[in-house]
XYZ file of C-alpha atoms in Angstrom:
620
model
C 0.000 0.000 0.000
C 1.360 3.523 -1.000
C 2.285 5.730 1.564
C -0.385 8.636 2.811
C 2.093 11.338 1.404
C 2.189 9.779 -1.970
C -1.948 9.441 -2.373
C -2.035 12.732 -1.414
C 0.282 14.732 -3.258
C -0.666 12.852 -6.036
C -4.468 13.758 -5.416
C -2.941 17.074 -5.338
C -1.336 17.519 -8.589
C -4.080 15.866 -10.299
C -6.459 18.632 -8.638
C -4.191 21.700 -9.574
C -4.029 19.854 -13.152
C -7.971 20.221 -13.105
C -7.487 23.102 -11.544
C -5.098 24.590 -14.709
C -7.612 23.644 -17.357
C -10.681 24.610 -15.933
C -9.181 28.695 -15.024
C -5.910 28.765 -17.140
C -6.510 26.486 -20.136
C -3.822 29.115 -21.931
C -1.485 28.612 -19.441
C 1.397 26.270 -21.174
C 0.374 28.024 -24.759
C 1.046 31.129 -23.480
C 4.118 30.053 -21.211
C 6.115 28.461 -23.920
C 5.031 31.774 -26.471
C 5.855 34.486 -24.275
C 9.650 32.367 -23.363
C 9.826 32.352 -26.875
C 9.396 36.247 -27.323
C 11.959 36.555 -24.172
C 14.442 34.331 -25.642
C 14.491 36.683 -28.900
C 14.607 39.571 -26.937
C 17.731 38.758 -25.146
C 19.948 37.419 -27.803
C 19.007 40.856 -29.315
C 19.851 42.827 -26.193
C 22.799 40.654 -25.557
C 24.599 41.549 -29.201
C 23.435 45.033 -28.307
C 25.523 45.490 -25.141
C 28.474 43.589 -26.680
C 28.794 46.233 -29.539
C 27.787 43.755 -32.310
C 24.625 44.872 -34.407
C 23.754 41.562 -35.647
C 21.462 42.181 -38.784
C 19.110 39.412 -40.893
C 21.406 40.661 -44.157
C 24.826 39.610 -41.597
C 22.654 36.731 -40.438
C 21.747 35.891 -44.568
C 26.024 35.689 -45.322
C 26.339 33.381 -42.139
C 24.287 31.304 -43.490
C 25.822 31.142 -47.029
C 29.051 30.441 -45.408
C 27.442 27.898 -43.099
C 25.333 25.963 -45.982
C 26.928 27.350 -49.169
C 25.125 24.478 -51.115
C 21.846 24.595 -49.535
C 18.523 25.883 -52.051
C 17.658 29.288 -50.760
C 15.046 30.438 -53.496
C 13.581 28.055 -55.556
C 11.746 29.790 -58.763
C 10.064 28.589 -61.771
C 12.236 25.538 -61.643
C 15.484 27.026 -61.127
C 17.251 26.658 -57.900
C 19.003 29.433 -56.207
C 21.693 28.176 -53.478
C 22.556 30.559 -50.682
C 26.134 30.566 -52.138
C 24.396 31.890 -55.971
C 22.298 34.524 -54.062
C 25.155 35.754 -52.190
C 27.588 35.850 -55.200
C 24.940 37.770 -57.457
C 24.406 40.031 -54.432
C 27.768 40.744 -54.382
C 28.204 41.165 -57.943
C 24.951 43.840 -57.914
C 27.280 45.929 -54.632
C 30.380 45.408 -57.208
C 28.742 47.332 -60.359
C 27.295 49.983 -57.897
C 30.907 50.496 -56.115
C 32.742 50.657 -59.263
C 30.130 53.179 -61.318
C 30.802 55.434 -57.385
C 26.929 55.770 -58.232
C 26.169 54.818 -54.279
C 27.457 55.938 -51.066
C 26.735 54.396 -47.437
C 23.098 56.178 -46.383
C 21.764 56.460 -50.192
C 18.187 55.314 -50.914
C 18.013 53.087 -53.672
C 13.708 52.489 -54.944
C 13.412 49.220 -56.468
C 10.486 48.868 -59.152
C 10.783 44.908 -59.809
C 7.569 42.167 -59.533
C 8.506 39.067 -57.105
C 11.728 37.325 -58.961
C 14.939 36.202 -57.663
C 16.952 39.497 -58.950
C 14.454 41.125 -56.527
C 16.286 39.601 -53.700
C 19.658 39.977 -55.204
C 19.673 43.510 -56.153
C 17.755 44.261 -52.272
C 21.045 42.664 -50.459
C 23.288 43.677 -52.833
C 22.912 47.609 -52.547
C 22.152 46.705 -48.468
C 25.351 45.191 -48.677
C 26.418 49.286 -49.671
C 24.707 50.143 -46.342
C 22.297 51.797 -48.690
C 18.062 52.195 -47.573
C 16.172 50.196 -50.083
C 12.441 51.684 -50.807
C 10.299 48.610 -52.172
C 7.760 50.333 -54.678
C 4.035 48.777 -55.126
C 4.080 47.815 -58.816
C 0.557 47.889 -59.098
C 0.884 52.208 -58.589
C 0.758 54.187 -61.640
C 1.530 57.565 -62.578
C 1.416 60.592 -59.578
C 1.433 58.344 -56.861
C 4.648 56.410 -58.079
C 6.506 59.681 -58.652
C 5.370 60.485 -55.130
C 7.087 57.430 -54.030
C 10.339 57.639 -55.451
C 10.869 61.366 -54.374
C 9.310 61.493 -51.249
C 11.841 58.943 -50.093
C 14.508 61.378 -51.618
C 15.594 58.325 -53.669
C 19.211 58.223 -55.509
C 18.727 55.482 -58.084
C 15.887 53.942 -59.784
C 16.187 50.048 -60.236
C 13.505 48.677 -62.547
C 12.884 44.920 -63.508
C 12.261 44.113 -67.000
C 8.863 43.082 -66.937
C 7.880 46.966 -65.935
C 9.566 49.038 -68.560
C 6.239 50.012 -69.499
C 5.317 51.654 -66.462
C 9.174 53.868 -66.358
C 8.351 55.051 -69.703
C 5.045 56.607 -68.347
C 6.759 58.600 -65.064
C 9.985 58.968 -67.008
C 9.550 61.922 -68.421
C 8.157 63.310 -65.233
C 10.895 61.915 -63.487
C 14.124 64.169 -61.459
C 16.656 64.635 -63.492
C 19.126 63.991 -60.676
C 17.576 60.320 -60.503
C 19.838 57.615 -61.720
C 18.368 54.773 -63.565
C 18.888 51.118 -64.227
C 16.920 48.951 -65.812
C 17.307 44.523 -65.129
C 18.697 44.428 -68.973
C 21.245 44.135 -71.241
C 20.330 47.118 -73.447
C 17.392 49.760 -73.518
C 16.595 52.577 -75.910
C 14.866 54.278 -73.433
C 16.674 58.104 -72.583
C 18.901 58.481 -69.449
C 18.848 54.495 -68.648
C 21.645 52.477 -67.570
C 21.419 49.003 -68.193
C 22.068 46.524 -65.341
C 22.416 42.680 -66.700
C 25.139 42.995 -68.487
C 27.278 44.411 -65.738
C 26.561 41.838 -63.741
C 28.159 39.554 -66.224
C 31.299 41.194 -65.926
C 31.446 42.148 -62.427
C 33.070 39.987 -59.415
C 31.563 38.282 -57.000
C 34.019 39.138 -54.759
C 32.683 40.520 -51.215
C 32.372 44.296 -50.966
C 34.028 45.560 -47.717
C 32.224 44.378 -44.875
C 32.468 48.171 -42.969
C 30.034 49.300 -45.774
C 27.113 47.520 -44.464
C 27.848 47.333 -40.638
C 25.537 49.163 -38.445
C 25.946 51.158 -35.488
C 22.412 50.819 -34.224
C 19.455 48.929 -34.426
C 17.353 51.691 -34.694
C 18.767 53.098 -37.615
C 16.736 52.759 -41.043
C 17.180 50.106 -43.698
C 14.216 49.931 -45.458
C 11.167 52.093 -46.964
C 8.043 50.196 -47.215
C 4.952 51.782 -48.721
C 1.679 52.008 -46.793
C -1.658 53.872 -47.999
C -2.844 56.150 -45.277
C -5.580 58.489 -44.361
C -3.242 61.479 -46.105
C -4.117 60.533 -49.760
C -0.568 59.802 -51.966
C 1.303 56.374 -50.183
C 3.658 57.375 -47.035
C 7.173 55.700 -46.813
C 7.122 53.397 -43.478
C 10.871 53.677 -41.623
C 11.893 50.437 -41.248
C 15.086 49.904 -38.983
C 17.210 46.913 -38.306
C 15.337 45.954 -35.337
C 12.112 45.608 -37.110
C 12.933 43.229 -39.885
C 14.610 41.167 -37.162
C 11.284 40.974 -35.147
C 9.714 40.208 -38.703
C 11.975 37.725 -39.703
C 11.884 36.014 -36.180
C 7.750 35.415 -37.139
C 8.336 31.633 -38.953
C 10.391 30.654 -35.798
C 7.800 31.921 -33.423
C 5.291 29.980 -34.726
C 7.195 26.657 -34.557
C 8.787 26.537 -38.351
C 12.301 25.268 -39.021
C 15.195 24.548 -41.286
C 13.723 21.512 -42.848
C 10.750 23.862 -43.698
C 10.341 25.203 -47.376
C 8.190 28.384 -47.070
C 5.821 28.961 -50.149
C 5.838 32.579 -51.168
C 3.218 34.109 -53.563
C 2.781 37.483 -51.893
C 4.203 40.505 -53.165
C 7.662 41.365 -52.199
C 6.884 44.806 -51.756
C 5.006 43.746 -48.625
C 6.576 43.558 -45.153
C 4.538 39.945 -45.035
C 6.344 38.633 -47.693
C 9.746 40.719 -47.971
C 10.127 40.464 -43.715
C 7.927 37.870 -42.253
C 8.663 35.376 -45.661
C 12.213 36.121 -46.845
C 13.920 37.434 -43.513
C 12.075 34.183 -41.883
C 13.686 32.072 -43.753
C 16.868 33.531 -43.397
C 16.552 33.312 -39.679
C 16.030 29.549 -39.737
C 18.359 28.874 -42.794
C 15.097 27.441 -44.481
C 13.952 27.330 -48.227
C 11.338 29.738 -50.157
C 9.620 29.248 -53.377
C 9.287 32.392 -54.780
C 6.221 32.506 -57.266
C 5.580 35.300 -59.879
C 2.536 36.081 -59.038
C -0.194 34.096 -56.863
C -2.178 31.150 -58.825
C -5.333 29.816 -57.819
C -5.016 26.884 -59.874
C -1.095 26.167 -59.538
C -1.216 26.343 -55.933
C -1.607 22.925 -54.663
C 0.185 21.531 -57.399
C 3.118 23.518 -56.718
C 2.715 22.866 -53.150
C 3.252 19.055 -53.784
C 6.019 19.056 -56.489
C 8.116 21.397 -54.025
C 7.112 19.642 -50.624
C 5.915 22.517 -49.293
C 5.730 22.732 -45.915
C 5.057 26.385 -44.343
C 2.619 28.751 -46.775
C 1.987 32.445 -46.388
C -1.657 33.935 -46.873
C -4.057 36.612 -46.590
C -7.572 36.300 -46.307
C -8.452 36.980 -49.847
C -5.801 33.979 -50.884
C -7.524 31.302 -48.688
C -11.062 32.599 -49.854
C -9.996 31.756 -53.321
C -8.599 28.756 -52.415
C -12.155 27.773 -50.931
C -14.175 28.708 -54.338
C -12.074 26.572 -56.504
C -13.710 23.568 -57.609
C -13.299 20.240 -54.942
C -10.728 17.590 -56.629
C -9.529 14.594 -55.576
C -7.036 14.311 -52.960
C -6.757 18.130 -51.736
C -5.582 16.786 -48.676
C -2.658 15.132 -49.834
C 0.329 17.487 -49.658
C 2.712 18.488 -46.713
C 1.777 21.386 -45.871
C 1.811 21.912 -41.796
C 1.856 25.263 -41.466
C 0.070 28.790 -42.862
C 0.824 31.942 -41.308
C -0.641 35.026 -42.273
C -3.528 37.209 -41.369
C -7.130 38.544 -42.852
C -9.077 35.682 -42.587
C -12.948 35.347 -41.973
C -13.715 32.572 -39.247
C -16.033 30.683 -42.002
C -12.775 30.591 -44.735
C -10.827 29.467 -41.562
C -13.181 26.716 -40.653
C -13.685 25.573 -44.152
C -10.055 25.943 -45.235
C -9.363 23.466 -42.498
C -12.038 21.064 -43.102
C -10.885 21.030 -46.975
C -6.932 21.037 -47.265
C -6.479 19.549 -44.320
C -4.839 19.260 -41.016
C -2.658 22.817 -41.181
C -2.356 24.946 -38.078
C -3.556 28.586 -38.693
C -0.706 31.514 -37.438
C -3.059 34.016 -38.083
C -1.151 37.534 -36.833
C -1.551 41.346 -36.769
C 0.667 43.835 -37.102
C 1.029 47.046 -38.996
C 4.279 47.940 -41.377
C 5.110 50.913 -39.281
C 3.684 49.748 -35.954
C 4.901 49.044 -32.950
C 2.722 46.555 -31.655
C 2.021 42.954 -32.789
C 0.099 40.268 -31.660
C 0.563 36.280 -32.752
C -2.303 33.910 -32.429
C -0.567 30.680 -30.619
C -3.311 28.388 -29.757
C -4.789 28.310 -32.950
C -8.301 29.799 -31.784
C -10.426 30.330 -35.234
C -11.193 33.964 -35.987
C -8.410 35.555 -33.296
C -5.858 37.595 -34.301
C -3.492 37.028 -31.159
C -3.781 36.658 -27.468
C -2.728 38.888 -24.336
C -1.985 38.575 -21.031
C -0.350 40.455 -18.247
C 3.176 39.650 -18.834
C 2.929 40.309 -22.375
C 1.343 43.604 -21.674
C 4.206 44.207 -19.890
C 6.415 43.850 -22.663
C 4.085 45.651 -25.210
C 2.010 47.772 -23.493
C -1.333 48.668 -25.186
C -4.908 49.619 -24.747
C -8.350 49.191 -27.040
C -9.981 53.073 -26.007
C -13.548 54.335 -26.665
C -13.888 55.750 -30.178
C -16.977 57.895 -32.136
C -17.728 56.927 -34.950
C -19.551 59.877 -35.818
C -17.116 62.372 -35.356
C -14.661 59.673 -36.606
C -12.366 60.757 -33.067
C -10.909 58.694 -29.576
C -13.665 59.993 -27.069
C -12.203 61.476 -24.176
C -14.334 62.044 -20.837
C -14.588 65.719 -19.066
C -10.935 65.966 -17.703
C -9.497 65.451 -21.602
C -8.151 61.777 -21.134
C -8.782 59.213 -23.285
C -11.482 56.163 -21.496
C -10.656 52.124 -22.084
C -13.129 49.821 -23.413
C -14.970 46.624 -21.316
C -13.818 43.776 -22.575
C -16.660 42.280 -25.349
C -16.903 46.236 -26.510
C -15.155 47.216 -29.549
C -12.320 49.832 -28.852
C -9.817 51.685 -31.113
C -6.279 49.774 -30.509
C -3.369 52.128 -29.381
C 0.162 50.806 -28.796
C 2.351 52.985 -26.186
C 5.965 54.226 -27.544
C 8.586 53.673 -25.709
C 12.424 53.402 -25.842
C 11.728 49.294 -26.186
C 8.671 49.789 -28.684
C 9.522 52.961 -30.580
C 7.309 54.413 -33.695
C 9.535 55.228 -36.438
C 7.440 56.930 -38.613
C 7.813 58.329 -42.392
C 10.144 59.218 -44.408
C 9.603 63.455 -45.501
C 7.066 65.362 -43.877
C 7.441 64.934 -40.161
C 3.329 65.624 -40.071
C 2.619 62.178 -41.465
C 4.500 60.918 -38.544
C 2.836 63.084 -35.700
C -0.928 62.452 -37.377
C -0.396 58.847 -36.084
C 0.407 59.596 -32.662
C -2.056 60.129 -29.677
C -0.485 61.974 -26.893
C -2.289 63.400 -23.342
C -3.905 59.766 -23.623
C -4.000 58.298 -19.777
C -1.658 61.141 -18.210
C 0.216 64.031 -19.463
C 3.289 63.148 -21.514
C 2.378 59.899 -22.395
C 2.168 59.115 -25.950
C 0.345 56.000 -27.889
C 0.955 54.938 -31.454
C -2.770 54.951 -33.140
C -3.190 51.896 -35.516
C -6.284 53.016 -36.769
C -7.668 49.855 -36.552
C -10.700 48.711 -34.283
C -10.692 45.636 -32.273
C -12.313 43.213 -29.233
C -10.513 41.456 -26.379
C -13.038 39.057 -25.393
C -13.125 37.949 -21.545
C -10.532 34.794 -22.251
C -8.190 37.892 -23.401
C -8.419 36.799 -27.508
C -8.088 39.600 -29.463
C -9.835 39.800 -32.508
C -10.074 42.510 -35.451
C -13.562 44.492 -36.395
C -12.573 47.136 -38.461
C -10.532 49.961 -39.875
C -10.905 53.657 -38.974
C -11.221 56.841 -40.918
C -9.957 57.402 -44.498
C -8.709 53.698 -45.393
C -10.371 50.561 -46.190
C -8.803 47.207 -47.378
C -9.565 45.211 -50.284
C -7.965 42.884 -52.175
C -5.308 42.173 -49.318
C -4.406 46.662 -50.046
C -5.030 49.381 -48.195
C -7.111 51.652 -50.051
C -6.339 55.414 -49.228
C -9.729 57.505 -49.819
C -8.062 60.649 -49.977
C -6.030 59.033 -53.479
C -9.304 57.792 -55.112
C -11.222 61.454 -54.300
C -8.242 63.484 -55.900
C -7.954 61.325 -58.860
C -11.810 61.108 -59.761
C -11.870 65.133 -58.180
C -9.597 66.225 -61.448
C -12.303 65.513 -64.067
C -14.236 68.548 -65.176
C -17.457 67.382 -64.144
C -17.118 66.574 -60.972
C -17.537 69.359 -57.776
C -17.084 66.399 -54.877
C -16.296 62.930 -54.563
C -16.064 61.173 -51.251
C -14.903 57.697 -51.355
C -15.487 54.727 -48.886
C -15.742 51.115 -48.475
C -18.723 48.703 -48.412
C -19.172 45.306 -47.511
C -19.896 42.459 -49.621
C -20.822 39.534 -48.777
C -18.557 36.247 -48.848
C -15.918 39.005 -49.719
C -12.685 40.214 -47.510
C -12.412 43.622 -46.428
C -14.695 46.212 -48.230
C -14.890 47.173 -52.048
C -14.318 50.426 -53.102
C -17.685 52.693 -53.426
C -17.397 56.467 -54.409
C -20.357 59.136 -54.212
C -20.115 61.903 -56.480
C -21.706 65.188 -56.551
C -21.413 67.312 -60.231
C -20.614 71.106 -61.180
C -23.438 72.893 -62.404
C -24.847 72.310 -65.838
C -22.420 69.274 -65.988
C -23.752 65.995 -66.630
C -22.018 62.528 -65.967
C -19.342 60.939 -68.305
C -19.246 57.030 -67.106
C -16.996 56.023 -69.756
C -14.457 58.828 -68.838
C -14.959 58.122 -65.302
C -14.397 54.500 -66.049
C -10.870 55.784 -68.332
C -9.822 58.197 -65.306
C -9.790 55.572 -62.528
C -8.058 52.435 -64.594
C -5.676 54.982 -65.735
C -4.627 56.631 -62.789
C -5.737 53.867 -60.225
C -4.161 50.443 -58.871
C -6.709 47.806 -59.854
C -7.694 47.409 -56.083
C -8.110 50.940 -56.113
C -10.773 51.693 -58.497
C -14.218 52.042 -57.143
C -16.446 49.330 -58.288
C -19.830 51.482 -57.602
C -20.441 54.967 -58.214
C -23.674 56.702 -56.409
C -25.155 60.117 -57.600
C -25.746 62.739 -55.509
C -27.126 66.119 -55.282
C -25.442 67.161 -52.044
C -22.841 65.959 -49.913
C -23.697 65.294 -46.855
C -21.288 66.893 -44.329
C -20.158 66.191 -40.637
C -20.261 68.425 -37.562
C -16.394 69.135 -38.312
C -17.271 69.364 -41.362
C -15.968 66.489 -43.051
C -17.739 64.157 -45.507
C -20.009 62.407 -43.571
C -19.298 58.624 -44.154
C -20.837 56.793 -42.010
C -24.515 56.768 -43.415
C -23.485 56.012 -46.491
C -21.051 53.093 -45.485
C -24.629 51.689 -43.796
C -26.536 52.015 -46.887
C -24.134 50.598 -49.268
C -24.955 49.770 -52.985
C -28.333 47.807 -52.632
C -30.721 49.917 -55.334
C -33.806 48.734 -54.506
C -33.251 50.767 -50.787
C -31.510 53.871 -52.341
C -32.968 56.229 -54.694
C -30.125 57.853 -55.636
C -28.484 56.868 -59.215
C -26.448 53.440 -58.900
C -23.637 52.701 -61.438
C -21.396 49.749 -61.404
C -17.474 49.450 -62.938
C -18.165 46.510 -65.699
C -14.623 45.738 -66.799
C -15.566 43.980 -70.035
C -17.496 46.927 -70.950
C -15.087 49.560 -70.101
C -17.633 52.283 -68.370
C -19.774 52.490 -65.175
C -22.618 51.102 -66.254
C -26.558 51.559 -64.418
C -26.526 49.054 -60.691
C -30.141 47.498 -61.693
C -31.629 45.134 -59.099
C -30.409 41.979 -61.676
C -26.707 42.760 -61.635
C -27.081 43.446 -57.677
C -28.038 39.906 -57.340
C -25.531 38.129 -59.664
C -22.908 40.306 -57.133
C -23.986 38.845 -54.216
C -24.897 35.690 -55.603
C -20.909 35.647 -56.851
C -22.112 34.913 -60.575
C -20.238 38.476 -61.286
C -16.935 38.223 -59.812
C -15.635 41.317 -58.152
């Protein structure tokens, strides 16, 4: 017979076991996350006090010389070893040191569509200690002239593929911009051409001093984000936020032996950061695709064994509408990390393809805050606690809608939400979680920050975005704020649509906002118009001005006619009613028009094409 002591203490943990999963079923989910997040933290900190700024690009050439032979990038059935990619790197820092066309602090703006010399030409002019700006190729005209010059940018590096799109900003283009162009000749005025210097140039190292850094917080990277300002704004990116981003894979469990599918733009701090610098981190192998496929996806997952892929909501809804084939289940494919995705995709992604864990995430490019959904809960974004409030402080505060404001109570300080209510998330800065803003005007910068929040001096970082912690501390996204919206996996700035469609003659006002549709991510692009006197509408020259002058996720799909514009107290367009209303024309009385590609105009929103939209016989 066992002793007393033994009976009982076992009784005991068996109780505080019960215990643990009745009140703390997080408890080992969260423990092993937020050691995880420590761990990081201090082998960051600890190369910090030694002196040694350990970057992902010094990281990248450990790795070559650790696994020279090893497939990095794997595209269109050529393989890339981390020896080739850091040769051609070096060759790309060779031309640009001999031509003395870059110095250490330049910005170099890189126009190129996802491709292997994307990667080569980004570490090669890093490898200059030069601040690469990744440019959205999907931007056109104003807005991509915007972009290069706002980030005061040196050279111009343009793929091959979008030689049409220099030729339309070239001759709007500075003068004291250099460009090069991914070919071996171009008849094009004021180009250099790039190829065929790398042909000739070594692949010896370029000195190592070039590309050393001095400080974590200093900037290495431009990456565009549309905001509530109109024209895109330059996020900083340092050195310590692209090791955070590249840390992501690890976090959620991915290793080595992992091959990371990549069909996300590499303009995007998901792919570029989180996909890229992730697999850098672990030493790991990417397939880089062109562009994302619908209909290649599974295919390629199974002839490369993939193992890790990267989504966004949009990308698993299509996933889900593709016809049902045999075997969709059989691939390798453990893991999926990304973020955007409806609970009802989630649930029916899972019960299609298979047994894959979800890493759904948030984070914004230039934000300091980011939360990682661990356990896998369907429809979260991430989970908090105390300790990890600790280490990223934050707060979801009262918001109007109306006034489109933070509401703050009669002593001027801002008020926190219950949990279960939807609150406006704010992210404290802080010498450990810092805001690093935009690049040119310093009032881009200073519109996102709160200050006078909780107590004087404090200042918060304002996401825009709202969100709901419910009462097992599962945070989970609701909405965007203000003057964006997001659609097709973009952020839509309002203030960019209005000025575009604003510049035809016929037009007095144009406010622009998103709707929701159903079975659809984010919300589609909806404008309101009001005209100058004795004008009448144009559709087919609105249709012209927008696919001109627009990003496809850009253009507004419907177009309502008004006579006035409804205003708010502040006097702003008043959005919110019509956001309500949305594009249903048996409810509004106003004209309807919708953007019918195949037709090239707006064309009249009758109650028949409103029901093959939200039947999905139209595709959006």
């Amino acid at each position: 017979m066992l002793p007393f002591w033994v009976t009982g203490a076992a009784a005991g943990i068996v109780s505080l076991h019960l215990i643990q999963k009745l009140l703390f079923p997080y408890f080992w989910h969260d423990l092993k996350y937020l050691l995880k997040v420590i761990k990081y933290g201090l082998t960051v900190e600890i190369y910090r006090l030694r002196g040694k700024i350990f970057t992902v690009l010094d990281r990248f050439v450990k790795q070559a010389e650790r696994q020279p032979n090893k497939p990095f990038i794997l595209y269109e059935g050529a393989v890339h070893t981390y020896q080739d990619v850091d040769r051609r790197s070096n060759r790309v820092a060779q031309v640009f040191l001999q031509q003395a066309a870059l110095e250490k602090g330049d910005t170099v703006a890189l126009l190129m569509s996802n491709e292997p010399d994307f990667i080569h030409v980004w570490f090669g002019v890093a490898k200059l200690g030069c601040v690469v700006a990744f440019l959205n190729f999907n931007i056109r005209s104003r807005s991509l002239l915007h972009c290069i010059s706002s980030c005061e940018s040196k050279i111009l590096i343009v793929g091959a593929d979008m030689l049409g799109t220099l030729e339309e900003i070239l001759p709007s283009l500075q003068k004291d911009i250099g460009i090069w162009v991914m070919t071996k000749d171009c008849t094009l005025p004021r180009v250099n051409t790039l190829l065929d210097k790398l042909e000739a140039a070594s692949e010896d190292c370029v000195p190592v001093n070039l590309r050393s850094a001095n400080n974590l917080k200093s900037s290495v990277l431009y990456i565009f984000t549309s905001g509530t300002t109109g024209l895109p704004k330059a996020a900083v990116i340092s050195h310590l936020q692209i090791l955070k981003g590249a840390a992501g894979l690890w976090a959620f469990g991915a290793t080595a032996d992992d091959t990371v599918y990549i069909t996300l733009p590499l303009y995007h701090s998901a792919a570029s950061l989180l996909g890229i610098g992730g697999c850098i981190e672990l030493g790991a192998t990417c397939v880089l695709r062109k562009k994302f496929s619908c209909s290649q996806f599974w295919s390629d997952c199974k002839k490369y064994n993939v193992t890790v892929i990267q989504y966004i909501g949009e990308l698993c809804r299509y996933l889900c509408n593709q016809p049902v084939k045999e075997r969709e289940k059989d691939h390798k494919v453990r893991l999926a990390v990304g973020n955007g995705v409806r609970s009802d995709v989630w649930r029916e992604f899972l019960g299609r393809f298979g047994d894959i864990k979800m890493c759904e995430f948030y984070g914004a490019t230039e934000g300091n805050i980011c939360f990682m959904n661990h356990t896998g809960k369907i429809g979260s974004v991430g989970r908090t606690n105390f300790f990890y409030k600790l280490f990223f402080p934050f707060d979801l505060i009262k918001y109007d809608f109306k006034k489109d404001e933070p509401i703050r109570n009669r002593h001027g300080w801002c008020e926190k939400v219950k949990k279960g209510e939807v609150g406006l998330l704010i992210s404290k800065v802080n010498a450990k979680n810092p805001f690093f803003g935009y690049a040119g005007s310093k009032k881009h910068t200073e519109k996102k920050l709160l200050s006078e929040v909780f107590k004087k001096g404090d200042i918060y970082f304002n996401t825009g975005d709202l969100m709901v912690q419910d009462q097992e501390n599962f945070l989970y996204f609701w909405d965007r704020i203000g003057d964006t919206y997001r659609w097709k996996g973009e952020n839509v700035a309002t203030t960019e649509v209005s000025d575009v469609i604003g510049m035809l003659d016929f037009i007095q006002e144009a406010n622009v906002y998103g709707v929701p549709v159903p079975d659809h991510e984010g919300k589609v692009g909806m404008v309101s118009v009001i005209l100058k006197p004795n004008k009448s509408l144009d559709l087919e020259q609105m249709y012209e001005q927008v696919v001109t002058y627009l990003p496809g996720y850009a253009c507004p799909l419907f177009l309502r006619l008004q006579e006035t514009m409804e205003m708010t107290g502040t006097f702003k367009q008043q959005k919110f009613r019509l956001v309500r209303e949305g594009f249903n024309p048996s409810a509004i009385t106003d004209p309807l028009y919708f953007l019918y590609s195949s037709k090239k105009s707006y064309v009249p929103l009758t109650k028949e094409l409103h029901d093959k939209i939200l039947s999905g016989q139209l595709k959006l």
